Short mmCIF file of C-alpha atoms and ligand atoms in Angstrom, two decimals:
data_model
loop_
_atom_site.label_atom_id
_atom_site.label_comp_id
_atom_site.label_asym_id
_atom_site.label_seq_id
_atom_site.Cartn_x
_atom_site.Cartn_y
_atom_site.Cartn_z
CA UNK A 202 -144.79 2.00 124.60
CA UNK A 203 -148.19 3.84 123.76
CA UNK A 204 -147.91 8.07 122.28
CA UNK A 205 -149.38 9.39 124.86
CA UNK A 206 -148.58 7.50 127.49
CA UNK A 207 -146.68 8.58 130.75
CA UNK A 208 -145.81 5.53 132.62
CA UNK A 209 -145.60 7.17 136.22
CA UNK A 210 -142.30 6.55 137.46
CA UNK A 211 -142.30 5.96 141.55
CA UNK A 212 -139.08 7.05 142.89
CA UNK A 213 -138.16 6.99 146.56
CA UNK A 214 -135.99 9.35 148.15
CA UNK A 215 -134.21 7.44 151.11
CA UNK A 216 -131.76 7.05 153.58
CA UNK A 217 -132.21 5.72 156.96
CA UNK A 218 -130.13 9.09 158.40
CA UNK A 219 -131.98 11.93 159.28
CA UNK A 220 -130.92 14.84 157.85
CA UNK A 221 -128.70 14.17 155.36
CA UNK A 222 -131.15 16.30 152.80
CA UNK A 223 -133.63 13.52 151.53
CA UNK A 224 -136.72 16.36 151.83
CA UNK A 225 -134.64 19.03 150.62
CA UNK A 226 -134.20 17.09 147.43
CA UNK A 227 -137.61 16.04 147.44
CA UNK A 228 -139.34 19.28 147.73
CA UNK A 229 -137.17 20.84 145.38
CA UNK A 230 -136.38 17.99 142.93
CA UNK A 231 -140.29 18.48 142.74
CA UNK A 232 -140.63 21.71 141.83
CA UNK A 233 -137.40 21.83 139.44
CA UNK A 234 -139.30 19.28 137.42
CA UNK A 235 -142.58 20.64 137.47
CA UNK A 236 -140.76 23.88 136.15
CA UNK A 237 -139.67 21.68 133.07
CA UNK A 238 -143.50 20.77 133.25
CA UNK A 239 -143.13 17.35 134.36
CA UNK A 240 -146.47 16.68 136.81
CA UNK A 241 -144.63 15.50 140.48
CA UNK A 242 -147.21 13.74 142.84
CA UNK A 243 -145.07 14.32 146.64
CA UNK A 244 -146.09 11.73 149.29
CA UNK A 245 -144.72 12.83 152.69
CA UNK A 246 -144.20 9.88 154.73
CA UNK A 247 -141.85 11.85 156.99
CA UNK A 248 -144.61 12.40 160.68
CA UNK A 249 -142.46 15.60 160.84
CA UNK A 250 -144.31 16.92 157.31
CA UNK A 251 -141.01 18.52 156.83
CA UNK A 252 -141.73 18.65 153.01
CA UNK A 253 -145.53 19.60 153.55
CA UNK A 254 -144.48 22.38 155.33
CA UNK A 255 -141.43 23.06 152.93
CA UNK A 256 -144.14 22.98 149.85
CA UNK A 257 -145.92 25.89 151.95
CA UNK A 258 -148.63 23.40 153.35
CA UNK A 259 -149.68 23.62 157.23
CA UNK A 260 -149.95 20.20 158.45
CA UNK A 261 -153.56 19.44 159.12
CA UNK A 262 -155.03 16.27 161.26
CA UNK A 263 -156.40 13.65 159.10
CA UNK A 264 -154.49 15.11 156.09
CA UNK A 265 -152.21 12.55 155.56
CA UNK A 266 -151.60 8.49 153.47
CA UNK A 267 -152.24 7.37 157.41
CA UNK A 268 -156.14 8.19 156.56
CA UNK A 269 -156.12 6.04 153.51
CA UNK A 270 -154.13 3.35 155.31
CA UNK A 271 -156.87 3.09 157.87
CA UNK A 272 -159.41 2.80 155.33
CA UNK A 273 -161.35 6.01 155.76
CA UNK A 274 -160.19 7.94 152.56
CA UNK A 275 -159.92 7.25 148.80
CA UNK A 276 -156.11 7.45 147.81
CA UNK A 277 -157.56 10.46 145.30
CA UNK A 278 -159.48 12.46 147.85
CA UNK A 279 -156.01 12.74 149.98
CA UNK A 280 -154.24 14.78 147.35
CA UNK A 281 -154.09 18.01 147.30
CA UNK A 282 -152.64 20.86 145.41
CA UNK A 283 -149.62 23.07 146.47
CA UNK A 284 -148.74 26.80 145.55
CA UNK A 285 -146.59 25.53 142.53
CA UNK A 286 -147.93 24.42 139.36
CA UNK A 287 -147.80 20.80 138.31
CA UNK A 288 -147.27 19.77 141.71
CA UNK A 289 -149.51 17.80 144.09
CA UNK A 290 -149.08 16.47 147.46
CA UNK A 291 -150.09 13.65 149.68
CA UNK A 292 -149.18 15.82 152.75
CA UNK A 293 -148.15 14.32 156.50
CA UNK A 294 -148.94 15.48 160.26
CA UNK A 295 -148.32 13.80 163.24
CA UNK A 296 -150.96 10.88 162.97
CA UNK A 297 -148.77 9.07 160.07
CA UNK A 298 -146.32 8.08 163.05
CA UNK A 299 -149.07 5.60 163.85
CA UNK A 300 -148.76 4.32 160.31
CA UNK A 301 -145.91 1.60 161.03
CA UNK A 302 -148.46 0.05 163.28
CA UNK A 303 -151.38 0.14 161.37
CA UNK A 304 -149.63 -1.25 158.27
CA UNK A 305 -147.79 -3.83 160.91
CA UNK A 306 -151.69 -5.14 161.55
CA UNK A 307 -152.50 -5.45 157.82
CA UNK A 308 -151.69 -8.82 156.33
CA UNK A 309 -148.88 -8.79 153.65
CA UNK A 310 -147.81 -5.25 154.91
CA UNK A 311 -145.23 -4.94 152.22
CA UNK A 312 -148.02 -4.84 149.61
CA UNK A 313 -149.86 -2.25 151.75
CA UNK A 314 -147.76 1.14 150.08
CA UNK A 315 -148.60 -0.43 146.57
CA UNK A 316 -151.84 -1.62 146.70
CA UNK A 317 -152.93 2.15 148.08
CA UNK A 318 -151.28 3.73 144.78
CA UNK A 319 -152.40 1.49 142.31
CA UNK A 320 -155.29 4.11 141.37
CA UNK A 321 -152.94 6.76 141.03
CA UNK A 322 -150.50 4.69 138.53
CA UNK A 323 -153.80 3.59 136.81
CA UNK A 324 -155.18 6.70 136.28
CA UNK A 325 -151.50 7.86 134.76
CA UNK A 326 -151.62 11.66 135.48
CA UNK A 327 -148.10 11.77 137.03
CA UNK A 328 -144.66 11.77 135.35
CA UNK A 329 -142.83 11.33 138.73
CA UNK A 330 -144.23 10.36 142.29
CA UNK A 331 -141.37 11.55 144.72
CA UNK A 332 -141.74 9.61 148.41
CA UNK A 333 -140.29 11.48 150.82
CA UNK A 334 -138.97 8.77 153.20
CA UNK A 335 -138.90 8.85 157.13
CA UNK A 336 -135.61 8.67 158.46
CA UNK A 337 -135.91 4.82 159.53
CA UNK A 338 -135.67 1.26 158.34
CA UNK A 339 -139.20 0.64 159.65
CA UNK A 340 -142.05 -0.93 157.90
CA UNK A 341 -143.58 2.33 156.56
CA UNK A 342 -140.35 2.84 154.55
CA UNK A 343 -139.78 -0.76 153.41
CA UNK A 344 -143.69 -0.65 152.32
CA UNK A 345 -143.29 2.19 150.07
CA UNK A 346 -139.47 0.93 148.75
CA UNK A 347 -141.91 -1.92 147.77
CA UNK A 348 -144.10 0.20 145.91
CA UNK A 349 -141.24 1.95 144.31
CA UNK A 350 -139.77 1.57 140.76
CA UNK A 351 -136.50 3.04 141.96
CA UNK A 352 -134.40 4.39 145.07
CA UNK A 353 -132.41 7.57 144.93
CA UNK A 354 -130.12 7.94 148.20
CA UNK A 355 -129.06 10.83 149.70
CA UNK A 356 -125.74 11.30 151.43
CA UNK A 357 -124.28 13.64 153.38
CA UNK A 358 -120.48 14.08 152.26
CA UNK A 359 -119.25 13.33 155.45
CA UNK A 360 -117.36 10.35 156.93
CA UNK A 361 -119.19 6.88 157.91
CA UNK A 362 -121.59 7.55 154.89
CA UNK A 363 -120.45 4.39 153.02
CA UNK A 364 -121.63 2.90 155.91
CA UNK A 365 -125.02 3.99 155.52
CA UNK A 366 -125.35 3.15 152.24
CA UNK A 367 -124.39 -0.36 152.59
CA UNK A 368 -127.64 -0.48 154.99
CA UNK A 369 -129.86 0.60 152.02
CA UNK A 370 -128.00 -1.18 149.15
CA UNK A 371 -129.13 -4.42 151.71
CA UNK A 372 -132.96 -3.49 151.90
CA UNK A 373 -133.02 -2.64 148.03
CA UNK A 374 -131.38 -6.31 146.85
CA UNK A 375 -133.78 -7.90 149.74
CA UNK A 376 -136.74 -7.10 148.70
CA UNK A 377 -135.95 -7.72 145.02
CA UNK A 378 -134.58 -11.19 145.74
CA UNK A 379 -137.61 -12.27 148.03
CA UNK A 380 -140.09 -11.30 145.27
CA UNK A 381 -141.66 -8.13 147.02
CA UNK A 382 -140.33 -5.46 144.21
CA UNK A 383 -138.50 -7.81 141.83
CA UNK A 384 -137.97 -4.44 139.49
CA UNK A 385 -136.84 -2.05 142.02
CA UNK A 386 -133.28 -0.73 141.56
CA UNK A 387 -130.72 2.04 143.07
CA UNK A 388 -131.89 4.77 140.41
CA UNK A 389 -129.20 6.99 141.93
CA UNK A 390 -126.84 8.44 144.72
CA UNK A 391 -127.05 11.83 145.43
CA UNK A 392 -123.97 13.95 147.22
CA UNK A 393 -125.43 16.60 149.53
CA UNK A 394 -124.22 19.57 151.33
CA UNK A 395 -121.27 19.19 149.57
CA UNK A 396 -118.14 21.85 151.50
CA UNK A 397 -115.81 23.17 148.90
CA UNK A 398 -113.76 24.71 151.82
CA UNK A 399 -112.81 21.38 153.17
CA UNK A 400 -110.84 18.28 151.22
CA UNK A 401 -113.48 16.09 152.81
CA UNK A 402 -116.01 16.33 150.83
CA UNK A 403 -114.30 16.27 148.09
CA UNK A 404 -112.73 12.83 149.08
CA UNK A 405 -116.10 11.45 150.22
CA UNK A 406 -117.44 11.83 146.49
CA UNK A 407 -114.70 10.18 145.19
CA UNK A 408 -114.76 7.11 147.65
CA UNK A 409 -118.29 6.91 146.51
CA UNK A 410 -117.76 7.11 143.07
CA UNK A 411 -114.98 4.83 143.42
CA UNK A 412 -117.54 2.18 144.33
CA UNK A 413 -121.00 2.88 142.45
CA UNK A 414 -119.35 5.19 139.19
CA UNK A 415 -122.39 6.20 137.39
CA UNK A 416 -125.05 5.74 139.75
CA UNK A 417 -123.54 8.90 141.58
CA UNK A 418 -125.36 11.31 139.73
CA UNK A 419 -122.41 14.31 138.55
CA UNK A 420 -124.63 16.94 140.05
CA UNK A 421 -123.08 17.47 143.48
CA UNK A 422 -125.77 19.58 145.51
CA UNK A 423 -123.44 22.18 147.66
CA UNK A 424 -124.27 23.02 151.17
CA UNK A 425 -125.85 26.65 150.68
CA UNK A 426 -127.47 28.86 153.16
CA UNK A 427 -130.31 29.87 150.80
CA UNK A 428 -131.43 26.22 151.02
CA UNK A 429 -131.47 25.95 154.67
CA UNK A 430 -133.54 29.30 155.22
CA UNK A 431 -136.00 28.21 152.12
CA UNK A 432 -137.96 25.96 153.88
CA UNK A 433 -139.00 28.59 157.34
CA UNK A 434 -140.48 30.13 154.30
CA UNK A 435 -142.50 27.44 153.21
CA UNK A 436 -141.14 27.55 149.78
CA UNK A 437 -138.05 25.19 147.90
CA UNK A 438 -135.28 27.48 147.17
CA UNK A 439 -136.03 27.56 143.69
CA UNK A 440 -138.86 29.85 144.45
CA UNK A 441 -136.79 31.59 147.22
CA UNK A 442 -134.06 32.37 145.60
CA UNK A 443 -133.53 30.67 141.98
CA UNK A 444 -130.32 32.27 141.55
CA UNK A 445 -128.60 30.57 144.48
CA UNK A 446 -125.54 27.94 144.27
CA UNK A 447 -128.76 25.74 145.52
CA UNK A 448 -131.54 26.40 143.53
CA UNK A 449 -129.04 25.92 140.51
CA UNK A 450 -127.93 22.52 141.31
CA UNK A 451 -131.35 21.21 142.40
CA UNK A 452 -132.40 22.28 138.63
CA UNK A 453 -129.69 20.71 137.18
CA UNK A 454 -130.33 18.21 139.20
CA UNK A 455 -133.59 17.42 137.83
CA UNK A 456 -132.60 17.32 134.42
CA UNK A 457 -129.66 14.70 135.09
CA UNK A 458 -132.52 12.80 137.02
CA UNK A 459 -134.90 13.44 134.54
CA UNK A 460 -132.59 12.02 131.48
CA UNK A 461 -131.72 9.17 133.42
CA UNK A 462 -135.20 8.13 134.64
CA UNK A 463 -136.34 7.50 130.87
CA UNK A 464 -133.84 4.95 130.54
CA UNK A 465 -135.61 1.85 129.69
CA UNK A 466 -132.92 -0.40 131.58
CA UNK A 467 -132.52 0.13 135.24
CA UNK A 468 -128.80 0.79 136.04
CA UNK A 469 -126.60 -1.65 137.57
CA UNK A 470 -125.90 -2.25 141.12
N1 ADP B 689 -127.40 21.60 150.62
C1 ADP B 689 -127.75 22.09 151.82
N2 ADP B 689 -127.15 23.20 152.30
C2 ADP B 689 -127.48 23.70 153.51
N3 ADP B 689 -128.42 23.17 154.31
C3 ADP B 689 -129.05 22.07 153.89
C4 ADP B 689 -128.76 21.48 152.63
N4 ADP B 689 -129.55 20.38 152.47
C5 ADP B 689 -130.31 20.31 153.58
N5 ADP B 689 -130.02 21.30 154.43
C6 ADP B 689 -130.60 21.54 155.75
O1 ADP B 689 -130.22 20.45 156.59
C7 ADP B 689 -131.30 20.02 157.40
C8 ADP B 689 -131.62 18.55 157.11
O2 ADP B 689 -132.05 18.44 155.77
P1 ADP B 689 -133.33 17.55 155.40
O3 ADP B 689 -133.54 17.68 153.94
O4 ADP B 689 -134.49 17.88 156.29
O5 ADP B 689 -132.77 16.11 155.75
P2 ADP B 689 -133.56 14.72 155.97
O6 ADP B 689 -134.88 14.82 155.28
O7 ADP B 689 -132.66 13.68 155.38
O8 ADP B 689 -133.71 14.54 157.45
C9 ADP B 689 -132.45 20.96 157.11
O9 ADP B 689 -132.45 21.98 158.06
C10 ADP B 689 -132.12 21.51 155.74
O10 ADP B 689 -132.65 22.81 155.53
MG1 MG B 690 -136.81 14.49 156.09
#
C-alpha cells in the first residue's frame, strides 16, 4: 500500500444490549487515539446522542446522518468538530430515530450506510471512523455493520452475555455470506465494567475467552466511577480524570486496538 496513505478503517462498536458500555468505549476509544494522534471521525447513530453529548456536543435538530439520509445535506457539511483535537463528529438528536424508516423506504437499504460514506473514505482524512451503534438489531444498525470493515462488541461481564454475542456473531457471518459486506469481520470483544470484588466477572472473561481466545482483546475495561460521572460533564474520562482505573484502560485500550487494526488479515471467527 501507497506512503502516505491512510486507508480509513470503519469500525463499529455494537451490541444489541443497551448499556453494556458501547458509547463509553466509543467516546473514549476516540479520544485515546486521537491523543496518539490518530484522526477519529465519531458517527452517533444512537437517537439518545449519548456520545454527542459525552464528546461535550448539545444535540441540535437537523444535526445528525438522518439529514444526509433524507437527502438534504452533503455527508461533509454534517461533520463537525468537537473540543478535542483530531476528533470529529457526525453528531445525533432525536430525528435519527426516524432513520430506520427512512432507510426502510430506500431501495437496497443495506447499501444506504455505505453509499453515504463513500466521500469520506475517498477523501482519506480519517485513520479510524468509530460508529456508535443503537442498542437494536434494526436496519439502521445492520446498514452501517454493512458499511463497516470490522465489529468490536462490547460486553458487560455479567451472566447471559454469551448469549448476546451469539446474536451478533449471527448478523456479522450473515451479511458476509449473502454478499452485503463480504470483508467484514469480528475485529474484537471487549470486557466492560469488569468487578474485581466479585468471582463473576472474572469467570465471565474466561468463558469468553474460552470460546473466541484472541479476539478478546487483554485489556479488560473495569467498572470505575470516574467513567460513569465523565459523561454529565460532557467530556470522556480521559479528559476528566486521566489518572483513573478508567481513563487508563481506555488508553491502553486504544493501543491494543490500534496494533491490532493494522493487521492486514482480519482475525478469525
Ligand atoms: N466501565 C464502567 N464503569 C462504570 N460505569 C460505566 C462503565 N462503562 C459504562 N458505564 C456507565 O454505564 C451506563 C451505560 O453505558 P453506555 O456506554 O451508555 O452503554 P450503551 O451505549 O451500551 O448503552 C452509562 O451510564 C455509563 O456511564
Ligand atoms: Mg449507547
Amino acid at each position: 500500500m501507497g506512503g502516505m496513505k491512510r486507508q480509513t478503517k470503519v469500525i463499529a462498536v455494537a451490541n444489541q444490549k443497551g448499556g453494556v458500555g458501547k458509547t463509553t468505549t466509543v467516546v473514549n476509544l476516540a479520544a485515546a487515539l486521537a491523543q496518539m494522534r490518530k484522526t477519529v471521525l465519531v458517527i452517533d447513530l444512537d437517537p439518545q446522542a449519548n456520545a454527542t453529548s459525552g464528546l461535550g456536543l448539545t444535540p441540535t435538530p437537523g444535526a445528525s446522518l438522518y439529514a444526509a439520509l433524507t437527502g438534504g445535506a452533503f455527508i461533509g457539511d454534517i461533520i463537525q468538530g468537537t473540543p478535542y483535537e483530531n476528533v470529529n463528529i457526525i453528531p445525533s438528536e432525536l430525528d435519527l430515530s426516524g432513520a430506520e424508516i427512512e432507510i426502510a423506504r430506500q431501495e437496497n437499504h443495506l447499501r444506504v450506510v455505505r453509499d453515504l460514506l463513500a466521500p469520506v473514505l475517498t477523501a482519506d482524512v480519517y485513520d479510524f471512523i468509530l460508529i456508535d451503534c443503537p442498542p437494536s438489531l434494526g436496519i439502521l444498525m445492520t446498514s452501517s455493520l454493512a458499511a463497516a470493515n470490522g465489529v468490536v462488541v462490547a460486553m458487560q461481564c455479567e451472566y447471559y452475555a454469551m448469549e448476546g454475542l451469539r446474536v451478533i456473531t449471527d448478523v456479522i457471518r450473515r451479511l458476509r455470506e449473502n454478499g452485503a459486506n463480504p470483508e467484514i469481520h469480528l475485529e474484537g470483544i471487549l470486557m466492560t465494567m469488569y468487578d474485581s470484588r466479585t468471582n463473576l466477572s472474572e469467570e465471565v472473561v474466561q468463558e469468553v475467552r474460552k470460546h473466541f481466545g484472541a479476539l478478546v482483546y487483554k485489556t479488560v475495561i473495569p467498572r470505575n466511577i470516574r467513567i460513569s460521572e465523565a459523561p454529565s460533564f460532557g467530556q470522556p474520562v480521559i479528559a476528566y480524570d486521566p489518572s483513573s482505573k478508567g481513563a487508563q484502560a481506555y488508553v491502553a485500550l486504544a493501543k491494543e486496538f490500534a496494533a491490532r487494526a493494522r493487521r492486514a488479515t482480519p482475525a478469525e471467527q
